[in-house]
XYZ file of N, CA and C in Angstrom:
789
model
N 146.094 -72.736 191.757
C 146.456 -72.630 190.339
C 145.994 -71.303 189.773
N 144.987 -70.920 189.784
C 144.102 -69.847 189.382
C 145.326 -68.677 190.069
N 145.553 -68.656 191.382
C 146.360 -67.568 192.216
C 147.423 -67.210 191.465
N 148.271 -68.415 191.141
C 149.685 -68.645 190.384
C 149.093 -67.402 188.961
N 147.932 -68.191 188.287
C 147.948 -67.481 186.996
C 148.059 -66.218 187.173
N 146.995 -65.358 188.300
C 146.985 -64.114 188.599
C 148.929 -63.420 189.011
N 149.628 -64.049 189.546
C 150.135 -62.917 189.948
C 151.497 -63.165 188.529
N 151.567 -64.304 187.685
C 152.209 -64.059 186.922
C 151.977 -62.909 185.738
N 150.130 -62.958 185.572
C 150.049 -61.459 184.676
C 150.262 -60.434 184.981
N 150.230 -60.076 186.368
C 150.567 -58.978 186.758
C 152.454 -58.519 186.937
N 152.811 -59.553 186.655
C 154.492 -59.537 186.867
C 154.465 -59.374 185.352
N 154.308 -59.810 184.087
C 153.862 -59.312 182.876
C 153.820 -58.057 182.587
N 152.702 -57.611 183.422
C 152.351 -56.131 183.180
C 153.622 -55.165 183.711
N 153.763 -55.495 185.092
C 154.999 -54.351 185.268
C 156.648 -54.336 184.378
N 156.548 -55.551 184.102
C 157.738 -55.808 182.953
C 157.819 -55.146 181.915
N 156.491 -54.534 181.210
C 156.367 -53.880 179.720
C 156.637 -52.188 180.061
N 157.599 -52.098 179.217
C 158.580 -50.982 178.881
C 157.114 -49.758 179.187
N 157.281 -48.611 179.231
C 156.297 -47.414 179.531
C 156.702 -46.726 178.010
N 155.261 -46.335 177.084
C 155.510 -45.304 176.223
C 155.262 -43.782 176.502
N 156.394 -42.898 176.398
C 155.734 -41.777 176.487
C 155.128 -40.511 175.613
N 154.868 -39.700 175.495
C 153.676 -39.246 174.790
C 154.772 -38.119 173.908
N 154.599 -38.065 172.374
C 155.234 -37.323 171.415
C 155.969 -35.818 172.013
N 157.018 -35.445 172.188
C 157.180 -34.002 172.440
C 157.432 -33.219 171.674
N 156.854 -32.199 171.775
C 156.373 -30.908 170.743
C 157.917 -30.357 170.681
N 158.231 -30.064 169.440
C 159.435 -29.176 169.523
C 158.859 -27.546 169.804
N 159.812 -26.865 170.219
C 159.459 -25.265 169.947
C 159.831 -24.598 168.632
N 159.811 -23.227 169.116
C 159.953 -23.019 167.673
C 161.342 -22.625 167.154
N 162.279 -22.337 168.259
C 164.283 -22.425 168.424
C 164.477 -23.628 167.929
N 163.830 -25.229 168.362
C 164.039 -26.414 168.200
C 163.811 -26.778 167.333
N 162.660 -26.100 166.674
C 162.184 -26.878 165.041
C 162.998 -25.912 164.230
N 163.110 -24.920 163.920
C 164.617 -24.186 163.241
C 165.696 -24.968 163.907
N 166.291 -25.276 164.050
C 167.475 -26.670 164.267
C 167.155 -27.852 164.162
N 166.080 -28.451 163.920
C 166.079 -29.260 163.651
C 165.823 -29.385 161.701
N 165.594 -28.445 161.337
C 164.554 -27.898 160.224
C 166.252 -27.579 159.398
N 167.224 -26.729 160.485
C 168.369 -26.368 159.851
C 169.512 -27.531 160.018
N 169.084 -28.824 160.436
C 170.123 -30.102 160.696
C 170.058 -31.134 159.269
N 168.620 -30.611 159.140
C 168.004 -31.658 158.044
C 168.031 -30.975 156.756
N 169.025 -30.109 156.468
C 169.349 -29.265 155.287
C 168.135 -28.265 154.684
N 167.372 -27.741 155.706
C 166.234 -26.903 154.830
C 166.684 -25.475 155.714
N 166.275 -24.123 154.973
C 166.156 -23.081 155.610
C 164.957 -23.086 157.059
N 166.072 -21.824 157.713
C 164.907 -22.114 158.814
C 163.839 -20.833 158.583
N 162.602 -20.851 159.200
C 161.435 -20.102 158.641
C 162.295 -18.579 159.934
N 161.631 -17.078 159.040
C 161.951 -16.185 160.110
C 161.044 -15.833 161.127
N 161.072 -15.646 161.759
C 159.537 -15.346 163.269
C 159.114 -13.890 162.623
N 158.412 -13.516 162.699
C 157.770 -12.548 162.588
C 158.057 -11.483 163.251
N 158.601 -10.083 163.053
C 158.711 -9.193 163.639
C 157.556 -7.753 163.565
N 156.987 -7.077 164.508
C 156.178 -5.636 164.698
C 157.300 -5.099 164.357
N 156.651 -3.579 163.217
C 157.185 -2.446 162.669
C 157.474 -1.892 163.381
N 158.088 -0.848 164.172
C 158.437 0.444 164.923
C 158.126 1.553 164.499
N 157.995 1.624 162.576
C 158.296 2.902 162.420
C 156.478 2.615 162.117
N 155.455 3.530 163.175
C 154.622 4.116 162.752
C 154.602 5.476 162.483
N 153.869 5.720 161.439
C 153.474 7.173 160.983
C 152.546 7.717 162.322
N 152.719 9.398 162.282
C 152.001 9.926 163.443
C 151.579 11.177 163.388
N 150.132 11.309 163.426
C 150.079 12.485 162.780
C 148.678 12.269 161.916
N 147.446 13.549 161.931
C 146.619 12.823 160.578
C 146.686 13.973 159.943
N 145.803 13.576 158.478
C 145.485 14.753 157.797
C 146.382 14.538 156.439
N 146.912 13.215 156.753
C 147.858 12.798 155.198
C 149.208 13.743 155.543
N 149.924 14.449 156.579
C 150.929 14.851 156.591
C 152.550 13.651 156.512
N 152.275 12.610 156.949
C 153.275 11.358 157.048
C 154.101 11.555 157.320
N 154.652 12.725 158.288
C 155.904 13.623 159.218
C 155.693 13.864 160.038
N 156.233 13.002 161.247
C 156.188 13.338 162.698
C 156.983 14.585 163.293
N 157.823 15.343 162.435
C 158.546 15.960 162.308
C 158.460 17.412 161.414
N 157.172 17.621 160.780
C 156.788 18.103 160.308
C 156.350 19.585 160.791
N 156.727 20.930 160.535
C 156.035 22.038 161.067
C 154.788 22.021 161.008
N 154.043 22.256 162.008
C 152.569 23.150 161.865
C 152.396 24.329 161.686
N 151.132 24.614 160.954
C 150.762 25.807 160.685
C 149.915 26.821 162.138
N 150.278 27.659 162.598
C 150.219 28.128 163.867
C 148.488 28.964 163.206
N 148.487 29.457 162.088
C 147.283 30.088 161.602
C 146.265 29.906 161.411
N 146.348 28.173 161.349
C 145.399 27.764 160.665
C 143.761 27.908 160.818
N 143.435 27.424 162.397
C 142.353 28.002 162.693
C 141.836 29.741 162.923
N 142.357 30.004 162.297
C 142.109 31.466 162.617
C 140.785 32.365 161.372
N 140.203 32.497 161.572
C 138.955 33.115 161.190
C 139.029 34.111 159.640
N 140.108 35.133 160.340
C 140.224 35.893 159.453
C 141.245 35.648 158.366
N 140.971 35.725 157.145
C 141.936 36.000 155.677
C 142.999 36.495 155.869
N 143.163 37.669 156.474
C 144.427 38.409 156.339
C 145.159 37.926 157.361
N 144.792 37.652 158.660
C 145.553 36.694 159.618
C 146.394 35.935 159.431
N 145.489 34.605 158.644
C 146.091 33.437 158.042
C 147.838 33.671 157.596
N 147.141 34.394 156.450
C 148.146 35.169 155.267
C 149.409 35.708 155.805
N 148.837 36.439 156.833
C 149.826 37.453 157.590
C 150.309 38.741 157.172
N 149.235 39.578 156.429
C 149.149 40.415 155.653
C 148.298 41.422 156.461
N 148.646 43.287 155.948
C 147.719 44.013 156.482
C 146.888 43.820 155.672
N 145.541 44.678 156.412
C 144.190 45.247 155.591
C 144.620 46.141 154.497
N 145.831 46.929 154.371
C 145.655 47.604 153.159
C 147.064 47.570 152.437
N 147.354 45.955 152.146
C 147.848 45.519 151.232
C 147.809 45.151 149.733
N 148.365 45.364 148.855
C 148.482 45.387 147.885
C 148.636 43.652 147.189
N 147.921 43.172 146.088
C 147.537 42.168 145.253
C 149.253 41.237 145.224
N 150.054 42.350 144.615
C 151.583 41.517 144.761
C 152.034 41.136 146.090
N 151.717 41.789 147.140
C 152.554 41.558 148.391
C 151.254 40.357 149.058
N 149.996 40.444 148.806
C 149.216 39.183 149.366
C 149.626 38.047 148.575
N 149.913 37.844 147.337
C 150.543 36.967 146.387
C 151.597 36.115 146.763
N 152.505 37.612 147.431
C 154.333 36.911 147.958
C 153.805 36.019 149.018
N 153.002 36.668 149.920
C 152.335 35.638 151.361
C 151.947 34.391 151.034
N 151.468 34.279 150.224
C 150.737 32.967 149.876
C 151.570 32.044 148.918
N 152.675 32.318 148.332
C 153.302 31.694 147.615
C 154.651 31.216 148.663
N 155.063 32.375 149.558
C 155.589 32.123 150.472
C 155.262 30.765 151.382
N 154.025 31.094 152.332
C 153.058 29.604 152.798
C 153.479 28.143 152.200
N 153.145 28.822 150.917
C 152.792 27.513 150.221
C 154.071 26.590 150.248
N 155.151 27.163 149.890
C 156.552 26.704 149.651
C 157.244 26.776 151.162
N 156.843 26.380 152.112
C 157.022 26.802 153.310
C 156.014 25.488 154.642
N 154.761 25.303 153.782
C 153.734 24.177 154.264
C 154.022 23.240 153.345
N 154.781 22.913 152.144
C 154.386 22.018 151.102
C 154.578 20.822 151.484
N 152.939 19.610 151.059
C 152.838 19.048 151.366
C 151.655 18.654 152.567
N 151.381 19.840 152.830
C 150.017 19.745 154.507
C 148.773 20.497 153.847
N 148.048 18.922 153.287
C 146.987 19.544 152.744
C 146.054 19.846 153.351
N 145.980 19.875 154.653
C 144.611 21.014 155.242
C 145.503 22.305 155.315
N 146.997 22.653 155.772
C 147.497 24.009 155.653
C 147.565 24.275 153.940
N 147.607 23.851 153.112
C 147.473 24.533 151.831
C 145.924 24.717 151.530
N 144.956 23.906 151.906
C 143.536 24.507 152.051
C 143.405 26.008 152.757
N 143.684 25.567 153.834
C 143.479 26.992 154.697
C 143.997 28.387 153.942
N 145.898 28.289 152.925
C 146.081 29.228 152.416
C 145.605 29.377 151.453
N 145.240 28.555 150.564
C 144.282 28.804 149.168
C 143.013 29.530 149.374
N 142.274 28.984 150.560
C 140.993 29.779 150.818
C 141.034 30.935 151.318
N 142.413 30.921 152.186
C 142.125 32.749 152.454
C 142.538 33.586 151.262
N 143.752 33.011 150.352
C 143.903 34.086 149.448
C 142.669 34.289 148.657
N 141.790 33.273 148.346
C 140.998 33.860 147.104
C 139.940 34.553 148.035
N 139.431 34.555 149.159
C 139.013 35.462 149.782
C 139.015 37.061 149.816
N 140.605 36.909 150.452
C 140.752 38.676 149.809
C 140.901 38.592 148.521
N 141.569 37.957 147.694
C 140.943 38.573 146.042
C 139.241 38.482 145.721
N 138.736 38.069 146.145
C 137.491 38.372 145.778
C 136.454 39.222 146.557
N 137.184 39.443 147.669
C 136.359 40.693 148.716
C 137.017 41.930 147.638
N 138.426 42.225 147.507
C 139.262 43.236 146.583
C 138.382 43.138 145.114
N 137.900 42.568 144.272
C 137.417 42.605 143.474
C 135.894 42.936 143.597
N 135.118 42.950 144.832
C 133.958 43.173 145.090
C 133.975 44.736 145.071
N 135.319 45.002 145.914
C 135.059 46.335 146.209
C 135.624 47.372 145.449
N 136.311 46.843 144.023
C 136.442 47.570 142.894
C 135.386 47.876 142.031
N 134.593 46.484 141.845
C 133.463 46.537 141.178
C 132.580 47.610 141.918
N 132.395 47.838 143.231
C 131.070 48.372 143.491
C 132.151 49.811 143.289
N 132.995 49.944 143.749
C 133.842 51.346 143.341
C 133.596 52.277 141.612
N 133.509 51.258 140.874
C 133.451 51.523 139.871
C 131.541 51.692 139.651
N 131.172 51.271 140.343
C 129.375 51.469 140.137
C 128.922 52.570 140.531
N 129.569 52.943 142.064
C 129.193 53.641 142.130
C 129.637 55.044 141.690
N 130.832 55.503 141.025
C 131.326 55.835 139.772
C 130.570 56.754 139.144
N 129.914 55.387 138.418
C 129.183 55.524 137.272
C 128.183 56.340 137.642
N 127.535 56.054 138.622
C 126.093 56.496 138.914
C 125.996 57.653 139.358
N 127.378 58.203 139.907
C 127.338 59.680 140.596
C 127.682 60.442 139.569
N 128.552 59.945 138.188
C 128.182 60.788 136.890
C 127.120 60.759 136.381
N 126.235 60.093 136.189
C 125.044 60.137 135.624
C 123.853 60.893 136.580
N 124.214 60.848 137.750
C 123.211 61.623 138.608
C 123.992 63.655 138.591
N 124.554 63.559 138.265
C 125.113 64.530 138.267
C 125.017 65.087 136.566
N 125.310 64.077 135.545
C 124.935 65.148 134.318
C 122.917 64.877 134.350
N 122.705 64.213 134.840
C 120.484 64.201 135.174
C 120.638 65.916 135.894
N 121.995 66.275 136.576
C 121.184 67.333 137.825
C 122.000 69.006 136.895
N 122.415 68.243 135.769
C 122.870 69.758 134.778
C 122.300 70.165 134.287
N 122.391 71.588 134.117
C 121.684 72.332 133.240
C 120.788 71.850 131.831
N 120.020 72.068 131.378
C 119.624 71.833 129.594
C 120.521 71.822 128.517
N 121.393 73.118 128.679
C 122.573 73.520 127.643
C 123.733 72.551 127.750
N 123.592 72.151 129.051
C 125.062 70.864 129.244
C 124.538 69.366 128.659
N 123.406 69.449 128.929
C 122.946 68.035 128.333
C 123.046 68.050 127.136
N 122.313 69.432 126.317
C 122.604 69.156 124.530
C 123.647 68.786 124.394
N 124.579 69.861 125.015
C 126.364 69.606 124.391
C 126.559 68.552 124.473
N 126.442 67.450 125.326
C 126.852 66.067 125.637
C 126.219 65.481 124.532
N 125.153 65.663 123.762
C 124.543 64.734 122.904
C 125.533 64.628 122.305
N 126.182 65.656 121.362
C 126.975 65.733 120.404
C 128.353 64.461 120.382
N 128.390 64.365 121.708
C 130.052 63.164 121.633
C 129.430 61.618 121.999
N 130.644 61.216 122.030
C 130.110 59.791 122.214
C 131.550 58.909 122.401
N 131.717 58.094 123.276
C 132.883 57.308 123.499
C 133.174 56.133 122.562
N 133.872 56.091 121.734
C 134.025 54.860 120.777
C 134.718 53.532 121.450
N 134.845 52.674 120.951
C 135.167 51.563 121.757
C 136.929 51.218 121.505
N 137.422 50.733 122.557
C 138.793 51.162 122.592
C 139.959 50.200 121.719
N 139.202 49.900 120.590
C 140.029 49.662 119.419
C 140.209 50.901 118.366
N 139.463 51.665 118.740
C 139.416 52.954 117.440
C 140.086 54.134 118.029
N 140.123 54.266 119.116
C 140.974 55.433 119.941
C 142.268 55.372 120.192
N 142.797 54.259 119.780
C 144.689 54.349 119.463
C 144.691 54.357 118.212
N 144.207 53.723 117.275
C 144.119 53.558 115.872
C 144.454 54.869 114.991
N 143.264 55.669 115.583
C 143.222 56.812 115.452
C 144.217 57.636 115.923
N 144.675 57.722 116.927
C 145.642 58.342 117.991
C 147.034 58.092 116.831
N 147.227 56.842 116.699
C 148.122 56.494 116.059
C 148.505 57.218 114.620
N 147.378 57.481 113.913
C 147.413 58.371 112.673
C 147.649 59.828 113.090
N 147.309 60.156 113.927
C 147.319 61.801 113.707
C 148.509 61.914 114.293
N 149.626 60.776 115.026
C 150.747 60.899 115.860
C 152.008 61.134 115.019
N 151.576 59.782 114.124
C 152.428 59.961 112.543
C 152.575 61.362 111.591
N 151.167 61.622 111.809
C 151.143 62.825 110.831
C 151.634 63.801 111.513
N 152.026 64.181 112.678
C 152.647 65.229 113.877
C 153.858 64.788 113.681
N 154.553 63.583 113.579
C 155.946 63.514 113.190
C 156.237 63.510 112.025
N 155.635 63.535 111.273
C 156.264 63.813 109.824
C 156.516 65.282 109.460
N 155.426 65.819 110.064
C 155.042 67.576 110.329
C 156.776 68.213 110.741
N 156.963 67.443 111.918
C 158.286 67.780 112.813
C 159.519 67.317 111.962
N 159.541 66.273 110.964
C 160.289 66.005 110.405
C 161.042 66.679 109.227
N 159.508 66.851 108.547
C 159.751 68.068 107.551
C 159.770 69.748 107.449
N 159.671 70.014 108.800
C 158.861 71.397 108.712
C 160.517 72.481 108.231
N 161.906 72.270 108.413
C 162.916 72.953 108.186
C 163.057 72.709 106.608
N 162.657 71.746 105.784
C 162.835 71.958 104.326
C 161.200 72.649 103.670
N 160.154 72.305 104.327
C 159.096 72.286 103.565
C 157.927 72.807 104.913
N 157.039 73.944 104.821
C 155.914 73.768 105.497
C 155.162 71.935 106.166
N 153.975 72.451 106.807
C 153.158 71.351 107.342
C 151.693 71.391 106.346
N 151.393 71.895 104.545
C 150.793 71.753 104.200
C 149.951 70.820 103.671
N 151.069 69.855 103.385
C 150.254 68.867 102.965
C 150.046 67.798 104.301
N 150.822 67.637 105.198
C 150.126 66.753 106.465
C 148.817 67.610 107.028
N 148.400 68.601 106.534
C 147.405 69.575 107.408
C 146.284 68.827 106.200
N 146.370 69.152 105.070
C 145.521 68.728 104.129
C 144.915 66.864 104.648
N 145.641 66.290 104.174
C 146.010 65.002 104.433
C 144.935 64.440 106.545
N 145.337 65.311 107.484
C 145.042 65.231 108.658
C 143.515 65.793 108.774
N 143.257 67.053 107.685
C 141.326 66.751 107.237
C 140.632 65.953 106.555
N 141.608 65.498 105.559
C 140.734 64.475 104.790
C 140.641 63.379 105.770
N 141.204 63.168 106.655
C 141.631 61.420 107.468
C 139.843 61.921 108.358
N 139.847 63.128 108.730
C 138.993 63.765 109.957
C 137.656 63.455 109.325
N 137.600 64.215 108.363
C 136.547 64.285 107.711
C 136.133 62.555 106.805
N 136.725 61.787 106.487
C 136.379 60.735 106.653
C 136.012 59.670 107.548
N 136.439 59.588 108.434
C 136.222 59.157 109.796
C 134.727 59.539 110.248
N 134.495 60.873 110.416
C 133.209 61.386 110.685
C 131.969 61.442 110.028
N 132.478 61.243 108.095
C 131.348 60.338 107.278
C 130.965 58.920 108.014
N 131.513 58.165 108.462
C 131.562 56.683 108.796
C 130.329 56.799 109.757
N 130.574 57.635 110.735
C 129.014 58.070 111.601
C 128.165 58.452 111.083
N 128.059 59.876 110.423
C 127.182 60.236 110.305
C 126.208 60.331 108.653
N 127.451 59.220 108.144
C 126.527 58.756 106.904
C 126.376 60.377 106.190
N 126.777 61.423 106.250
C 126.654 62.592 104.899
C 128.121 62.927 105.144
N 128.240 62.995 103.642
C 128.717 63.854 103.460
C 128.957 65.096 103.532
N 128.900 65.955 103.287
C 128.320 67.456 103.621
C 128.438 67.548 104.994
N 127.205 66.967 105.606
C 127.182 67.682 107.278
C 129.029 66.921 107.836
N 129.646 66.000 107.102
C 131.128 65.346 107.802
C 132.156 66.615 107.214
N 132.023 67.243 106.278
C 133.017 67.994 105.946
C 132.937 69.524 106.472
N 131.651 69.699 106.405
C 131.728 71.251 107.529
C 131.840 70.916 108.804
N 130.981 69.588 109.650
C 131.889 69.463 110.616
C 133.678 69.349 110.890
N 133.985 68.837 109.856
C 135.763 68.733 109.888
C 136.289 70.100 110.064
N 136.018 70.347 109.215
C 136.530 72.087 108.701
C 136.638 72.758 109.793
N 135.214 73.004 110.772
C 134.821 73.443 111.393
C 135.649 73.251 112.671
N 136.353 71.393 112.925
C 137.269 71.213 114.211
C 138.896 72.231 113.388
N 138.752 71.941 112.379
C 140.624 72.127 111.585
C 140.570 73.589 111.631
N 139.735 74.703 111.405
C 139.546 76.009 111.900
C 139.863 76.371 113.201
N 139.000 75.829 114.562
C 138.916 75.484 115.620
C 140.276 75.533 116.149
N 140.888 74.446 115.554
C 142.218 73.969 116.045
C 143.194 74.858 116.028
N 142.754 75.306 114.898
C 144.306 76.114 114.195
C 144.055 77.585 115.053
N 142.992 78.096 115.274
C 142.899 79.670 115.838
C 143.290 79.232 117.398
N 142.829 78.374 118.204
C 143.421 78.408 119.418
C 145.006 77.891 119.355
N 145.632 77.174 118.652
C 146.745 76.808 118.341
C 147.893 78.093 118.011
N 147.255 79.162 116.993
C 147.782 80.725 116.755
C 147.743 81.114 118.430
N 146.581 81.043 119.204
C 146.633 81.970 120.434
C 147.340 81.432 121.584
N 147.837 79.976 121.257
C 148.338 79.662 122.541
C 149.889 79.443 122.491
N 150.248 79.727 121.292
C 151.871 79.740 120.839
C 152.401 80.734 121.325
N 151.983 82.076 121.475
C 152.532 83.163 121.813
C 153.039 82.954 123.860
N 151.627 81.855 124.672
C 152.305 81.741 125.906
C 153.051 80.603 126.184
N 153.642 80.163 124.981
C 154.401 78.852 125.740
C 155.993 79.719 125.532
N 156.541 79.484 126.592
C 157.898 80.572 126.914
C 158.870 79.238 125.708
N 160.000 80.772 125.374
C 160.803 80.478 124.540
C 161.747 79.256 124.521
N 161.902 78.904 125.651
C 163.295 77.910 126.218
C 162.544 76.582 125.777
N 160.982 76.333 125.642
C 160.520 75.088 125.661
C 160.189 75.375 124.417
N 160.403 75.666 123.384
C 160.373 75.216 121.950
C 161.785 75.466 121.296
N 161.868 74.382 120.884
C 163.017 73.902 120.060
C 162.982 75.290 118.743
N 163.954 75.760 118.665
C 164.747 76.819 117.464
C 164.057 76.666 116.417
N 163.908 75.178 116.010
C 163.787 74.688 114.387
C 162.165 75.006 114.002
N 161.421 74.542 115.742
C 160.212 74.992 115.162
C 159.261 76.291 115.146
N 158.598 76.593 113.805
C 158.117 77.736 113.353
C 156.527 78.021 114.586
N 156.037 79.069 114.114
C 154.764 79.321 114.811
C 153.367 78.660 113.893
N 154.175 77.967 112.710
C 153.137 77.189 111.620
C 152.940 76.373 112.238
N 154.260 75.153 112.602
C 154.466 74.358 112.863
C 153.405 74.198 114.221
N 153.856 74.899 114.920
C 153.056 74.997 116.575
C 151.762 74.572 116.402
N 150.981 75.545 115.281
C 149.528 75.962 115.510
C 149.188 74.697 114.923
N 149.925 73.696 113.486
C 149.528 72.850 113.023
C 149.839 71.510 113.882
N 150.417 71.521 114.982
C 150.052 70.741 116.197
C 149.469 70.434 116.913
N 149.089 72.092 117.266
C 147.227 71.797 117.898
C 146.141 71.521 116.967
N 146.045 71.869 115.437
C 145.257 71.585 114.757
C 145.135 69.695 114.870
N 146.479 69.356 114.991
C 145.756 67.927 114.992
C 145.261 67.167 115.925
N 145.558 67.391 117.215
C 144.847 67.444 118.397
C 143.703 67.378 118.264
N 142.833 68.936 117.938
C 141.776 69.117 117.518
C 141.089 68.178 116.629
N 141.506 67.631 115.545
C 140.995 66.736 114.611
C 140.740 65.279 114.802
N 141.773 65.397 116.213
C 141.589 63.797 116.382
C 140.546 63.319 117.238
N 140.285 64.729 117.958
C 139.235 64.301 119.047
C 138.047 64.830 118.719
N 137.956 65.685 117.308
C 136.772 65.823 116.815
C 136.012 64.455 116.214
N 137.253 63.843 115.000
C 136.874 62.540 114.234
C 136.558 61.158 115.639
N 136.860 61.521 116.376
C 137.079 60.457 117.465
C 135.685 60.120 118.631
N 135.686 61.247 118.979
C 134.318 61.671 120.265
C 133.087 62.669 119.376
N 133.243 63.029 118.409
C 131.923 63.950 117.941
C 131.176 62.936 117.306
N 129.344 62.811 117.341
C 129.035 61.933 116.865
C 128.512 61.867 115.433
């Protein structure tokens, strides 16, 4: 009896159906199944192709290089001689620039060499001009006594008063020229001492010592002005003008650079 029971459970057991274990869709299968059951299907993920290549922030694989860049020297870079001129290092570098635009270590490289040579070029104006200075001053230290007094006497005014001036006595020379076929140059001669002789009060605070100095340039003027009319050849003075006229030309010359540089 017991035997019987045994082999009927086991005839039981092989009778019951087999379950098998869930299958995974893929991911073709779940987009169709995903697109059967009315929903969009998801997209797979795709890698970019287009990488950038290249550093330094250029973002052009395609991009020229600058062949100069490491190169030491300023004028190299540039592509300029040593004894080039401010406009033509200018064209170089503006050239570059519009030529690299966009490659900011090559627009470093040309920015730094240009201000390089402008500021080596500006070094060597400045010391040009120093040393200038110093070989006039060592040179009026190595003049005579009599050259040094004379020098006391002038003095360089500052270069708002030396056209100003220039400008008045230029007027009064064309009015001279304007009028001289109806009327002498007497009253612009008058007129061109009083301007002198005021001017030279302004320095020297008298009166008196400003008007015999004036006098003294408007005399001056006028006798070398008489002596130097006779060698200027005929063809270079105009018909109309007299030998008044002449001498009261150099007189103002004289007046302007008396009222101007005497101190």
């Amino acid at each position: 009896m017991q035997q019987a029971a045994v082999a009927f459970g086991q005839a039981a057991f092989l009778a019951r159906p087999l379950r098998r274990p869930p299958h995974r869709l893929g991911w073709a299968e779940a987009g169709g199944v995903a697109a059967g059951r009315g929903r969009a299907s998801l997209p797979r993920p795709r890698l970019s192709a287009s990488l950038s290549i290249g550093a330094g922030g250029y973002g052009d694989e395609h991009a020229p290089l600058f062949p100069r860049q490491q190169a030491w020297d300023p004028y190299k870079i540039l592509g300029v001689d040593y004894d080039a001129s401010e406009e033509e290092i200018r064209s170089a570098r503006n050239f570059l620039l519009k030529q690299y635009a966009g490659h900011e270590e090559t627009e470093e490289a040309i920015e730094g060499a240009y201000e390089k040579i402008i500021m080596k070029s500006y070094s060597h104006h400045k010391k040009s001009k120093i040393n200038l200075k110093s070989k006039i001053q060592k040179q009026v230290e190595e003049s005579p006594s009599w050259f040094k007094a004379m020098l006391g006497f002038f003095e360089v005014p500052s270069a708002e008063i030396i056209p100003r001036r220039l400008a008045l006595f230029a007027f009064i020379a064309g009015w001279s020229i304007v009028t001289s076929a109806e009327t002498g140059p007497t009253f612009q001669l008058a007129l061109s001492l009083v301007s002198c002789i005021y001017f030279l009060n302004e320095k020297m605070k008298n009166l008196s010592r400003a008007s015999m100095t004036g006098f003294g340039v408007f005399v001056g003027g006028w006798i070398v002005g008489s002596l130097l009319v006779p060698v200027i050849p005929t063809f270079a003075i105009p018909p109309t003008w007299s030998i008044e006229l002449l001498s009261s030309l150099v007189a103002y010359v004289f007046l302007f650079l008396g009222c101007t540089f005497l101190k």
